Amino acid sequence: MPQTRRFPQSIYALPLADNRLRLDRVPRQADPLAERLHRRQRLAGAFRLFARLGFEVGVAGHFTARDPIETDHYWINPLGVPFSQLRVSHLLRVDGEGRVVEGDGPLNSGALKLHYHLQKARPEVVGIAHLHGLHGRAWSALGRPFEPLTAESAAFSGSQAIFRRHDLRDEQGNPERRPERLTRAFVDSFADNDLLIWQNHSLWTTGASVESAAWRSILADDSARTHLLAYAAGRPVIPDAALAAASIAPDKELADWLNFLPLWDRISAEEPDLLD
Amino acid sequence: MPQTRRFPQSIYALPLADNRLRLDRVPRQADPLAERLHRRQRLAGAFRLFARLGFEVGVAGHFTARDPIETDHYWINPLGVPFSQLRVSHLLRVDGEGRVVEGDGPLNSGALKLHYHLQKARPEVVGIAHLHGLHGRAWSALGRPFEPLTAESAAFSGSQAIFRRHDLRDEQGNPERRPERLTRAFVDSFADNDLLIWQNHSLWTTGASVESAAWRSILADDSARTHLLAYAAGRPVIPDAALAAASIAPDKELADWLNFLPLWDRISAEEPDLLD
Amino acid sequence: MPQTRRFPQSIYALPLADNRLRLDRVPRQADPLAERLHRRQRLAGAFRLFARLGFEVGVAGHFTARDPIETDHYWINPLGVPFSQLRVSHLLRVDGEGRVVEGDGPLNSGALKLHYHLQKARPEVVGIAHLHGLHGRAWSALGRPFEPLTAESAAFSGSQAIFRRHDLRDEQGNPERRPERLTRAFVDSFADNDLLIWQNHSLWTTGASVESAAWRSILADDSARTHLLAYAAGRPVIPDAALAAASIAPDKELADWLNFLPLWDRISAEEPDLLD
Amino acid sequence: MPQTRRFPQSIYALPLADNRLRLDRVPRQADPLAERLHRRQRLAGAFRLFARLGFEVGVAGHFTARDPIETDHYWINPLGVPFSQLRVSHLLRVDGEGRVVEGDGPLNSGALKLHYHLQKARPEVVGIAHLHGLHGRAWSALGRPFEPLTAESAAFSGSQAIFRRHDLRDEQGNPERRPERLTRAFVDSFADNDLLIWQNHSLWTTGASVESAAWRSILADDSARTHLLAYAAGRPVIPDAALAAASIAPDKELADWLNFLPLWDRISAEEPDLLD
């Protein structure tokens, strides 16, 4: 390793053979307490990155991480703390009843049910992110899924859903207003996809790690931006989805986890107070 | 509260019960002098944020706050001070005759009448903001109101007006040039809306607090940007306005005030000289 | 003046009466040497601002200021010095023959003739700016003038020209390649306008001061950006040019000079090494 | 040279006569070891610039430089080191068999063959860059070459190719999946062009120096951006390619090398740790 390297880069800690990465799945901390801290740190780091990417709109935006010990608990950012100031110690642990069992601060209670029921319905999920990135919101207004226009957006082929909340109706044909029905429809729409496009609202992503959920949030806003640009300028070529998928990493969870590493290295080096 | 928290975050000072925010209206300082200072500080902070958002175009842009003691007076930024350098001590207090009664510096006299008559016509208003944000200007050229394309723009449904200054005519059918008529038409057009889109010019917002007026300025430019992007890329889905409004906070003043808090926390921590 | 003001703001040095600015023309330094230094400083400051605005594209971009003493000489940035590092001492004074008579460094000889002949043809001009801002270049490819879509772009109504270099032909109908003919066509096209849109290339602006020429460069790129956004999103309303012009400052030189002041205050406070 | 110049500016070290640059080709270090270091430094500097330009997308992006001593070896960035932290000492030297022979760290093995075979097929090439800039990706989805809309994009006229990877078929008409065939098709498509637009993916550029390859990456993303903007806003004027080419520098390698100099000056002054 070069002696002049100033910051620890995560990639150098991964197993190599002949200078090729040899990693067949996302590593986890053996110690559950270390894994808990790991998730909380990545959650806080993701908010710092989201702040830089302009994903913060007032008090909107929440990102939860399942607790590795109490697996029906999850960690969430408190309401109203600026993303750019968020630290590990700000995070709240919430139990299945929506009670704060660790940490102190105001909850964004509006979104609790959605996170809780989605975490419950999908035991493989660790991270669930909902941010109000500009491009994701603008694209959501078009009510259309992503096409495999680029390698980045092709990663969502076959793993995205659209949620049309305004179209839900009750038994009398009136707009559905019952919270439990909206929550169920949201969970049903999401199904086992990585991405949910909430029409006329914004994007949600999930991941089997905090890292992959965070990366998919970034990638989804990026995909929205490339779609907006390409469709504004003309008529993009849409490759066959199966063909496009063939050039996507076979293990998306591993690939998306890996893609988050340089971002983590950068943010943890530049804003180490996020670890406090 | 985490001991490691470096900056005071406003949200932690608000009343909580069971980690839920319990606030039924925007809090005010009991002491009128404290309230005056509070408004001046938020006014200066808003200019610092506007500078970062690219809302500054030469000497254009003015934002006034009603004085809580002399309620026909208001505070305004002096002409020609860069938004990024603006401090509390720069602000001018102007009386109903347009005379500076506190502070020292050049007035932007062109806009005085508009602010004064709008403040007078709407006693519930505290903040009136007029900025030349890029997206607001570009959108204003289309001469159309915002649609509820996103949750953010839906907040303006039913509370926006369009002012077509170039269409005003005098009794002879010639372009209206009498200042008092233009002022009256402006105030009449604004009526009791939160937002006025001045066609081929830019946006104006109002609020019952400096915070909500500032937040609406930011949200209106953001809405203009999402509209520009979505309409450039295709044909956005426009939800029924009533349905969209149903998912908007019932107390918009409180919600918009709250949304400004993280921005205030960030700017006052990062640029504390604004308080001077 | 507030005691807490940290940076000198130019606006406070201008004549006021009853807190209204009383200035009927752009002030000049009485001492020619002071005026020379003034122009050189504003030239260097403008480059620092252009760097922040993304107007720098490799070694492209030149901005000249007529010397107030030797009025057929002008000051120009050397080729290849990054805009963000440019200082007063880098500037070169060039005589009417294109010889460097003060300062040391490489000239961008390609553009010398255009600046020299335009300065010669228009004795009222002090500053001539040609930058490769992104939006100005993109708009130039459409081959159309600015419309009065906003107050900012209305300022160019009646004072803009389009130069279609690729359409010039020699007596045999072949593409014109003689440098002296191209220079003459450029000067003739520019005539006495503030702005020249060089189709499929970029923008040029002039001013009776360095400040107004710099401000018009910034405003022209901004106008290009609002035009690109508005036309992408739909069909903008184009007000009658005469009407739009009625709301423009009667003394454009003074107004544009004034609009540059906050930018100067900001850049000279934040990057004082530009004065070296 | 001005005594107040704080940073060394590369342009002042080039040969001048009468303040005109006198340089008829790209200079090289006489000492091969100095040339090797020169290339490695420019490679590291380019990554720092790419980071600022938003060309970094997770672990995507690779840029290789031919070694001047072992001319079938090349230098490449390791996988997963953030562009903004990349230093000279991180770079890996890889031999023709894809083995790391100098430096230590993980290789991006997926792209090795493409770089190796392209370097092999084009002995005049030194730098090969493949970055995932936003605008390049969005434009690539349209499957069209650049037009000479601006002077910048005209530089690619006659020197660009489009690679439609998804259209490749094997002898049975099925999608081509054999790596060696894909590599050959890529090299054949690239031919001797400066730019390859990989449809629905992103851009590749080459140069006879690291500097020109880096500059073309920046210029290609810039061209994509101006194309996206101009086509979204209307119908751009497309000049005759031959005419447009006539206003392009006759020695493109020299011109592109020169255009990179101010960027190098800026990044090496502002982030000198890249040299470590």
Tab-separated table of N, CA, C and O in Angstrom, chain D residues 107-199:
chain	number	residue	atom	x	y	z
D	107	LEU	N	-7.569	-4.234	-9.278
D	107	LEU	CA	-7.772	-3.845	-10.672
D	107	LEU	C	-9.249	-3.887	-11.028
D	107	LEU	O	-9.981	-4.753	-10.555
D	108	ASN	N	-9.639	-2.997	-11.919
D	108	ASN	CA	-10.956	-3.078	-12.540
D	108	ASN	C	-10.790	-4.003	-13.735
D	108	ASN	O	-10.518	-3.570	-14.856
D	109	SER	N	-10.927	-5.306	-13.493
D	109	SER	CA	-10.528	-6.270	-14.511
D	109	SER	C	-11.469	-6.272	-15.712
D	109	SER	O	-11.086	-6.651	-16.811
D	110	GLY	N	-12.695	-5.823	-15.522
D	110	GLY	CA	-13.659	-5.843	-16.616
D	110	GLY	C	-13.207	-5.060	-17.839
D	110	GLY	O	-13.526	-5.423	-18.973
D	111	ALA	N	-12.466	-3.985	-17.603
D	111	ALA	CA	-12.133	-3.096	-18.704
D	111	ALA	C	-10.735	-3.318	-19.258
D	111	ALA	O	-10.337	-2.685	-20.234
D	112	LEU	N	-9.986	-4.215	-18.650
D	112	LEU	CA	-8.582	-4.366	-19.026
D	112	LEU	C	-8.403	-4.676	-20.505
D	112	LEU	O	-7.549	-4.106	-21.178
D	113	LYS	N	-9.202	-5.617	-21.000
D	113	LYS	CA	-9.046	-6.072	-22.387
D	113	LYS	C	-9.286	-4.927	-23.366
D	113	LYS	O	-8.591	-4.798	-24.375
D	114	LEU	N	-10.304	-4.127	-23.086
D	114	LEU	CA	-10.622	-3.033	-24.004
D	114	LEU	C	-9.450	-2.061	-24.089
D	114	LEU	O	-9.022	-1.672	-25.183
D	115	HIS	N	-8.923	-1.688	-22.942
D	115	HIS	CA	-7.789	-0.764	-22.948
D	115	HIS	C	-6.580	-1.404	-23.630
D	115	HIS	O	-5.908	-0.783	-24.445
D	116	TYR	N	-6.304	-2.629	-23.268
D	116	TYR	CA	-5.104	-3.274	-23.782
D	116	TYR	C	-5.148	-3.398	-25.301
D	116	TYR	O	-4.200	-3.020	-26.001
D	117	HIS	N	-6.265	-3.882	-25.820
D	117	HIS	CA	-6.340	-4.092	-27.270
D	117	HIS	C	-6.419	-2.779	-28.036
D	117	HIS	O	-5.930	-2.691	-29.163
D	118	LEU	N	-7.009	-1.773	-27.436
D	118	LEU	CA	-7.050	-0.477	-28.118
D	118	LEU	C	-5.653	0.161	-28.114
D	118	LEU	O	-5.203	0.698	-29.141
D	119	GLN	N	-4.963	0.060	-27.006
D	119	GLN	CA	-3.586	0.571	-26.959
D	119	GLN	C	-2.720	-0.162	-27.999
D	119	GLN	O	-1.884	0.445	-28.676
D	120	LYS	N	-2.943	-1.473	-28.095
D	120	LYS	CA	-2.142	-2.288	-29.007
D	120	LYS	C	-2.431	-1.916	-30.461
D	120	LYS	O	-1.514	-1.833	-31.295
D	121	ALA	N	-3.698	-1.684	-30.764
D	121	ALA	CA	-4.081	-1.388	-32.151
D	121	ALA	C	-3.661	0.012	-32.574
D	121	ALA	O	-3.592	0.307	-33.768
D	122	ARG	N	-3.389	0.877	-31.610
D	122	ARG	CA	-3.111	2.272	-31.956
D	122	ARG	C	-1.850	2.752	-31.262
D	122	ARG	O	-1.902	3.418	-30.223
D	123	PRO	N	-0.699	2.472	-31.860
D	123	PRO	CA	0.572	2.803	-31.198
D	123	PRO	C	0.760	4.301	-30.944
D	123	PRO	O	1.548	4.672	-30.082
D	124	GLU	N	0.029	5.151	-31.686
D	124	GLU	CA	0.184	6.595	-31.460
D	124	GLU	C	-0.537	7.079	-30.214
D	124	GLU	O	-0.304	8.199	-29.750
D	125	VAL	N	-1.403	6.232	-29.684
D	125	VAL	CA	-2.216	6.632	-28.536
D	125	VAL	C	-1.433	6.472	-27.233
D	125	VAL	O	-0.732	5.481	-27.040
D	126	VAL	N	-1.575	7.450	-26.341
D	126	VAL	CA	-0.997	7.364	-25.002
D	126	VAL	C	-2.098	7.244	-23.942
D	126	VAL	O	-2.029	6.416	-23.056
D	127	GLY	N	-3.130	8.086	-24.066
D	127	GLY	CA	-4.193	8.097	-23.058
D	127	GLY	C	-5.511	7.580	-23.609
D	127	GLY	O	-5.876	7.884	-24.748
D	128	ILE	N	-6.196	6.772	-22.815
D	128	ILE	CA	-7.536	6.278	-23.162
D	128	ILE	C	-8.413	6.475	-21.930
D	128	ILE	O	-8.115	5.932	-20.859
D	129	ALA	N	-9.491	7.237	-22.123
D	129	ALA	CA	-10.331	7.584	-20.974
D	129	ALA	C	-11.756	7.117	-21.186
D	129	ALA	O	-12.326	7.289	-22.262
D	130	HIS	N	-12.315	6.537	-20.150
D	130	HIS	CA	-13.723	6.153	-20.172
D	130	HIS	C	-14.356	6.579	-18.855
D	130	HIS	O	-14.075	5.994	-17.805
D	131	LEU	N	-15.176	7.613	-18.919
D	131	LEU	CA	-15.815	8.127	-17.721
D	131	LEU	C	-17.330	8.113	-17.883
D	131	LEU	O	-17.827	8.124	-19.009
D	132	HIS	N	-18.021	8.122	-16.762
D	132	HIS	CA	-19.482	8.080	-16.779
D	132	HIS	C	-20.094	9.451	-16.500
D	132	HIS	O	-21.007	9.576	-15.677
D	133	GLY	N	-19.601	10.475	-17.179
D	133	GLY	CA	-20.199	11.803	-17.022
D	133	GLY	C	-21.679	11.781	-17.369
D	133	GLY	O	-22.103	11.086	-18.302
D	134	LEU	N	-22.443	12.551	-16.617
D	134	LEU	CA	-23.899	12.546	-16.760
D	134	LEU	C	-24.352	12.861	-18.180
D	134	LEU	O	-25.203	12.162	-18.750
D	135	HIS	N	-23.815	13.923	-18.747
D	135	HIS	CA	-24.322	14.369	-20.043
D	135	HIS	C	-23.900	13.427	-21.161
D	135	HIS	O	-24.662	13.191	-22.104
D	136	GLY	N	-22.708	12.873	-21.036
D	136	GLY	CA	-22.260	11.898	-22.019
D	136	GLY	C	-23.155	10.671	-22.016
D	136	GLY	O	-23.524	10.138	-23.070
D	137	ARG	N	-23.543	10.246	-20.822
D	137	ARG	CA	-24.437	9.083	-20.744
D	137	ARG	C	-25.799	9.391	-21.349
D	137	ARG	O	-26.354	8.595	-22.113
D	138	ALA	N	-26.336	10.557	-20.979
D	138	ALA	CA	-27.667	10.902	-21.495
D	138	ALA	C	-27.636	11.033	-23.022
D	138	ALA	O	-28.517	10.524	-23.717
D	139	TRP	N	-26.597	11.685	-23.535
D	139	TRP	CA	-26.516	11.845	-24.996
D	139	TRP	C	-26.330	10.502	-25.685
D	139	TRP	O	-26.884	10.245	-26.765
D	140	SER	N	-25.543	9.618	-25.050
D	140	SER	CA	-25.279	8.308	-25.666
D	140	SER	C	-26.578	7.548	-25.906
D	140	SER	O	-26.666	6.721	-26.809
D	141	ALA	N	-27.593	7.844	-25.089
D	141	ALA	CA	-28.869	7.125	-25.231
D	141	ALA	C	-29.598	7.526	-26.508
D	141	ALA	O	-30.523	6.833	-26.933
D	142	LEU	N	-29.207	8.638	-27.119
D	142	LEU	CA	-29.865	9.051	-28.346
D	142	LEU	C	-29.244	8.383	-29.576
D	142	LEU	O	-29.805	8.464	-30.682
D	143	GLY	N	-28.065	7.758	-29.382
D	143	GLY	CA	-27.467	7.004	-30.484
D	143	GLY	C	-27.041	7.850	-31.669
D	143	GLY	O	-27.025	7.367	-32.796
D	144	ARG	N	-26.685	9.094	-31.420
D	144	ARG	CA	-26.317	9.990	-32.518
D	144	ARG	C	-24.955	10.632	-32.276
D	144	ARG	O	-24.551	10.841	-31.139
D	145	PRO	N	-24.249	10.954	-33.369
D	145	PRO	CA	-22.949	11.614	-33.215
D	145	PRO	C	-23.139	13.093	-32.865
D	145	PRO	O	-24.254	13.620	-32.957
D	146	PHE	N	-22.054	13.751	-32.492
D	146	PHE	CA	-22.104	15.195	-32.272
D	146	PHE	C	-22.145	15.922	-33.608
D	146	PHE	O	-21.514	15.498	-34.582
D	147	GLU	N	-22.885	17.010	-33.649
D	147	GLU	CA	-22.889	17.911	-34.798
D	147	GLU	C	-21.959	19.089	-34.475
D	147	GLU	O	-21.706	19.360	-33.292
D	148	PRO	N	-21.508	19.818	-35.486
D	148	PRO	CA	-20.637	20.974	-35.193
D	148	PRO	C	-21.447	22.175	-34.680
D	148	PRO	O	-21.361	23.263	-35.249
D	149	LEU	N	-22.209	21.962	-33.612
D	149	LEU	CA	-23.077	23.041	-33.104
D	149	LEU	C	-22.281	24.190	-32.514
D	149	LEU	O	-22.720	25.330	-32.533
D	150	THR	N	-21.131	23.858	-31.926
D	150	THR	CA	-20.253	24.869	-31.334
D	150	THR	C	-18.832	24.571	-31.774
D	150	THR	O	-18.551	23.487	-32.313
D	151	ALA	N	-17.915	25.515	-31.541
D	151	ALA	CA	-16.513	25.266	-31.868
D	151	ALA	C	-16.017	24.021	-31.135
D	151	ALA	O	-15.236	23.233	-31.673
D	152	GLU	N	-16.502	23.845	-29.913
D	152	GLU	CA	-16.044	22.715	-29.112
D	152	GLU	C	-16.483	21.389	-29.731
D	152	GLU	O	-15.693	20.441	-29.833
D	153	SER	N	-17.742	21.289	-30.119
D	153	SER	CA	-18.198	20.008	-30.656
D	153	SER	C	-17.721	19.811	-32.096
D	153	SER	O	-17.583	18.667	-32.552
D	154	ALA	N	-17.451	20.901	-32.807
D	154	ALA	CA	-16.915	20.767	-34.165
D	154	ALA	C	-15.576	20.041	-34.158
D	154	ALA	O	-15.193	19.417	-35.149
D	155	ALA	N	-14.868	20.124	-33.018
D	155	ALA	CA	-13.560	19.456	-32.931
D	155	ALA	C	-13.687	17.940	-33.051
D	155	ALA	O	-12.697	17.257	-33.328
D	156	PHE	N	-14.887	17.397	-32.859
D	156	PHE	CA	-15.070	15.953	-32.998
D	156	PHE	C	-15.546	15.549	-34.399
D	156	PHE	O	-15.648	14.353	-34.695
D	157	SER	N	-15.831	16.537	-35.250
D	157	SER	CA	-16.301	16.209	-36.603
D	157	SER	C	-15.248	15.380	-37.323
D	157	SER	O	-14.070	15.753	-37.361
D	158	GLY	N	-15.664	14.292	-37.885
D	158	GLY	CA	-14.715	13.458	-38.624
D	158	GLY	C	-13.824	12.617	-37.745
D	158	GLY	O	-12.946	11.913	-38.238
D	159	SER	N	-14.039	12.667	-36.443
D	159	SER	CA	-13.184	11.869	-35.569
D	159	SER	C	-13.982	11.224	-34.438
D	159	SER	O	-13.532	11.177	-33.307
D	160	GLN	N	-15.164	10.744	-34.793
D	160	GLN	CA	-16.016	10.119	-33.777
D	160	GLN	C	-16.685	8.870	-34.362
D	160	GLN	O	-16.903	8.784	-35.567
D	161	ALA	N	-16.966	7.927	-33.475
D	161	ALA	CA	-17.633	6.686	-33.882
D	161	ALA	C	-18.729	6.378	-32.875
D	161	ALA	O	-18.693	6.863	-31.744
D	162	ILE	N	-19.711	5.593	-33.324
D	162	ILE	CA	-20.754	5.135	-32.401
D	162	ILE	C	-20.663	3.622	-32.290
D	162	ILE	O	-20.530	2.932	-33.299
D	163	PHE	N	-20.682	3.138	-31.067
D	163	PHE	CA	-20.583	1.701	-30.827
D	163	PHE	C	-21.922	1.227	-30.270
D	163	PHE	O	-22.361	1.683	-29.210
D	164	ARG	N	-22.574	0.339	-31.050
D	164	ARG	CA	-23.886	-0.162	-30.632
D	164	ARG	C	-23.731	-1.601	-30.159
D	164	ARG	O	-24.014	-2.544	-30.885
D	165	ARG	N	-23.286	-1.719	-28.950
D	165	ARG	CA	-22.978	-3.027	-28.390
D	165	ARG	C	-24.186	-3.950	-28.392
D	165	ARG	O	-24.063	-5.156	-28.614
D	166	HIS	N	-25.361	-3.384	-28.159
D	166	HIS	CA	-26.555	-4.229	-28.061
D	166	HIS	C	-26.955	-4.802	-29.431
D	166	HIS	O	-27.745	-5.747	-29.482
D	167	ASP	N	-26.434	-4.250	-30.511
D	167	ASP	CA	-26.823	-4.737	-31.836
D	167	ASP	C	-25.933	-5.874	-32.332
D	167	ASP	O	-26.233	-6.487	-33.365
D	168	LEU	N	-24.844	-6.142	-31.630
D	168	LEU	CA	-23.916	-7.184	-32.105
D	168	LEU	C	-24.574	-8.559	-32.007
D	168	LEU	O	-25.253	-8.871	-31.024
D	169	ARG	N	-24.347	-9.334	-33.036
D	169	ARG	CA	-24.958	-10.668	-33.075
D	169	ARG	C	-23.885	-11.706	-33.400
D	169	ARG	O	-22.914	-11.431	-34.106
D	170	ASP	N	-24.097	-12.915	-32.898
D	170	ASP	CA	-23.184	-14.003	-33.258
D	170	ASP	C	-23.653	-14.636	-34.570
D	170	ASP	O	-24.606	-14.155	-35.193
D	171	GLU	N	-23.006	-15.702	-34.984
D	171	GLU	CA	-23.301	-16.295	-36.278
D	171	GLU	C	-24.740	-16.817	-36.359
D	171	GLU	O	-25.308	-16.927	-37.441
D	172	GLN	N	-25.307	-17.139	-35.193
D	172	GLN	CA	-26.683	-17.638	-35.183
D	172	GLN	C	-27.710	-16.503	-35.068
D	172	GLN	O	-28.904	-16.753	-34.972
D	173	GLY	N	-27.222	-15.284	-35.028
D	173	GLY	CA	-28.153	-14.165	-34.921
D	173	GLY	C	-28.547	-13.850	-33.487
D	173	GLY	O	-29.380	-12.980	-33.239
D	174	ASN	N	-27.931	-14.565	-32.560
D	174	ASN	CA	-28.212	-14.272	-31.154
D	174	ASN	C	-27.284	-13.162	-30.665
D	174	ASN	O	-26.236	-12.906	-31.264
D	175	PRO	N	-27.681	-12.530	-29.585
D	175	PRO	CA	-26.814	-11.466	-29.054
D	175	PRO	C	-25.403	-11.981	-28.803
D	175	PRO	O	-25.216	-13.068	-28.228
D	176	GLU	N	-24.442	-11.212	-29.252
D	176	GLU	CA	-23.038	-11.598	-29.096
D	176	GLU	C	-22.633	-11.498	-27.629
D	176	GLU	O	-22.818	-10.467	-27.000
D	177	ARG	N	-22.098	-12.590	-27.087
D	177	ARG	CA	-21.672	-12.576	-25.689
D	177	ARG	C	-20.207	-12.970	-25.517
D	177	ARG	O	-19.694	-12.947	-24.402
D	178	ARG	N	-19.535	-13.317	-26.602
D	178	ARG	CA	-18.132	-13.743	-26.478
D	178	ARG	C	-17.241	-12.512	-26.246
D	178	ARG	O	-17.175	-11.618	-27.104
D	179	PRO	N	-16.545	-12.484	-25.110
D	179	PRO	CA	-15.752	-11.292	-24.775
D	179	PRO	C	-14.777	-10.894	-25.872
D	179	PRO	O	-14.633	-9.709	-26.175
D	180	GLU	N	-14.111	-11.878	-26.491
D	180	GLU	CA	-13.095	-11.500	-27.495
D	180	GLU	C	-13.731	-10.862	-28.717
D	180	GLU	O	-13.133	-9.988	-29.354
D	181	ARG	N	-14.962	-11.288	-29.045
D	181	ARG	CA	-15.646	-10.670	-30.176
D	181	ARG	C	-16.087	-9.249	-29.833
D	181	ARG	O	-16.043	-8.352	-30.659
D	182	LEU	N	-16.540	-9.084	-28.602
D	182	LEU	CA	-16.956	-7.742	-28.176
D	182	LEU	C	-15.761	-6.790	-28.186
D	182	LEU	O	-15.849	-5.654	-28.644
D	183	THR	N	-14.637	-7.282	-27.699
D	183	THR	CA	-13.433	-6.457	-27.679
D	183	THR	C	-13.025	-6.081	-29.094
D	183	THR	O	-12.703	-4.922	-29.380
D	184	ARG	N	-13.051	-7.060	-29.993
D	184	ARG	CA	-12.640	-6.761	-31.369
D	184	ARG	C	-13.598	-5.751	-32.018
D	184	ARG	O	-13.164	-4.822	-32.694
D	185	ALA	N	-14.895	-5.942	-31.769
D	185	ALA	CA	-15.871	-5.017	-32.353
D	185	ALA	C	-15.672	-3.603	-31.806
D	185	ALA	O	-15.793	-2.613	-32.533
D	186	PHE	N	-15.341	-3.533	-30.528
D	186	PHE	CA	-15.091	-2.228	-29.907
D	186	PHE	C	-13.882	-1.556	-30.561
D	186	PHE	O	-13.938	-0.390	-30.962
D	187	VAL	N	-12.799	-2.290	-30.705
D	187	VAL	CA	-11.577	-1.727	-31.307
D	187	VAL	C	-11.824	-1.356	-32.770
D	187	VAL	O	-11.402	-0.286	-33.230
D	188	ASP	N	-12.554	-2.203	-33.476
D	188	ASP	CA	-12.854	-1.903	-34.886
D	188	ASP	C	-13.736	-0.669	-35.008
D	188	ASP	O	-13.541	0.162	-35.902
D	189	SER	N	-14.709	-0.557	-34.128
D	189	SER	CA	-15.581	0.616	-34.169
D	189	SER	C	-14.800	1.886	-33.861
D	189	SER	O	-14.987	2.912	-34.504
D	190	PHE	N	-13.935	1.799	-32.892
D	190	PHE	CA	-13.181	2.989	-32.484
D	190	PHE	C	-12.323	3.469	-33.653
D	190	PHE	O	-12.211	4.659	-33.947
D	191	ALA	N	-11.729	2.500	-34.370
D	191	ALA	CA	-10.820	2.814	-35.473
D	191	ALA	C	-9.822	3.875	-35.001
D	191	ALA	O	-9.288	3.755	-33.901
D	192	ASP	N	-9.576	4.886	-35.800
D	192	ASP	CA	-8.576	5.878	-35.378
D	192	ASP	C	-9.217	7.182	-34.914
D	192	ASP	O	-8.607	8.242	-34.997
D	193	ASN	N	-10.425	7.082	-34.402
D	193	ASN	CA	-11.119	8.281	-33.937
D	193	ASN	C	-10.658	8.728	-32.543
D	193	ASN	O	-10.084	7.951	-31.796
D	194	ASP	N	-10.960	9.990	-32.245
D	194	ASP	CA	-10.665	10.528	-30.910
D	194	ASP	C	-11.760	10.191	-29.901
D	194	ASP	O	-11.528	10.222	-28.698
D	195	LEU	N	-12.935	9.929	-30.408
D	195	LEU	CA	-14.110	9.761	-29.544
D	195	LEU	C	-14.917	8.562	-29.984
D	195	LEU	O	-15.167	8.377	-31.182
D	196	LEU	N	-15.338	7.761	-29.017
D	196	LEU	CA	-16.302	6.706	-29.284
D	196	LEU	C	-17.491	6.915	-28.360
D	196	LEU	O	-17.341	7.023	-27.134
D	197	ILE	N	-18.667	6.995	-28.976
D	197	ILE	CA	-19.912	7.098	-28.209
D	197	ILE	C	-20.488	5.696	-28.086
D	197	ILE	O	-20.908	5.108	-29.078
D	198	TRP	N	-20.403	5.146	-26.905
D	198	TRP	CA	-20.943	3.796	-26.655
D	198	TRP	C	-22.423	3.987	-26.372
D	198	TRP	O	-22.804	4.451	-25.305
D	199	GLN	N	-23.237	3.635	-27.361
D	199	GLN	CA	-24.678	3.898	-27.247
D	199	GLN	C	-25.263	3.258	-25.990
D	199	GLN	O	-24.944	2.123	-25.655
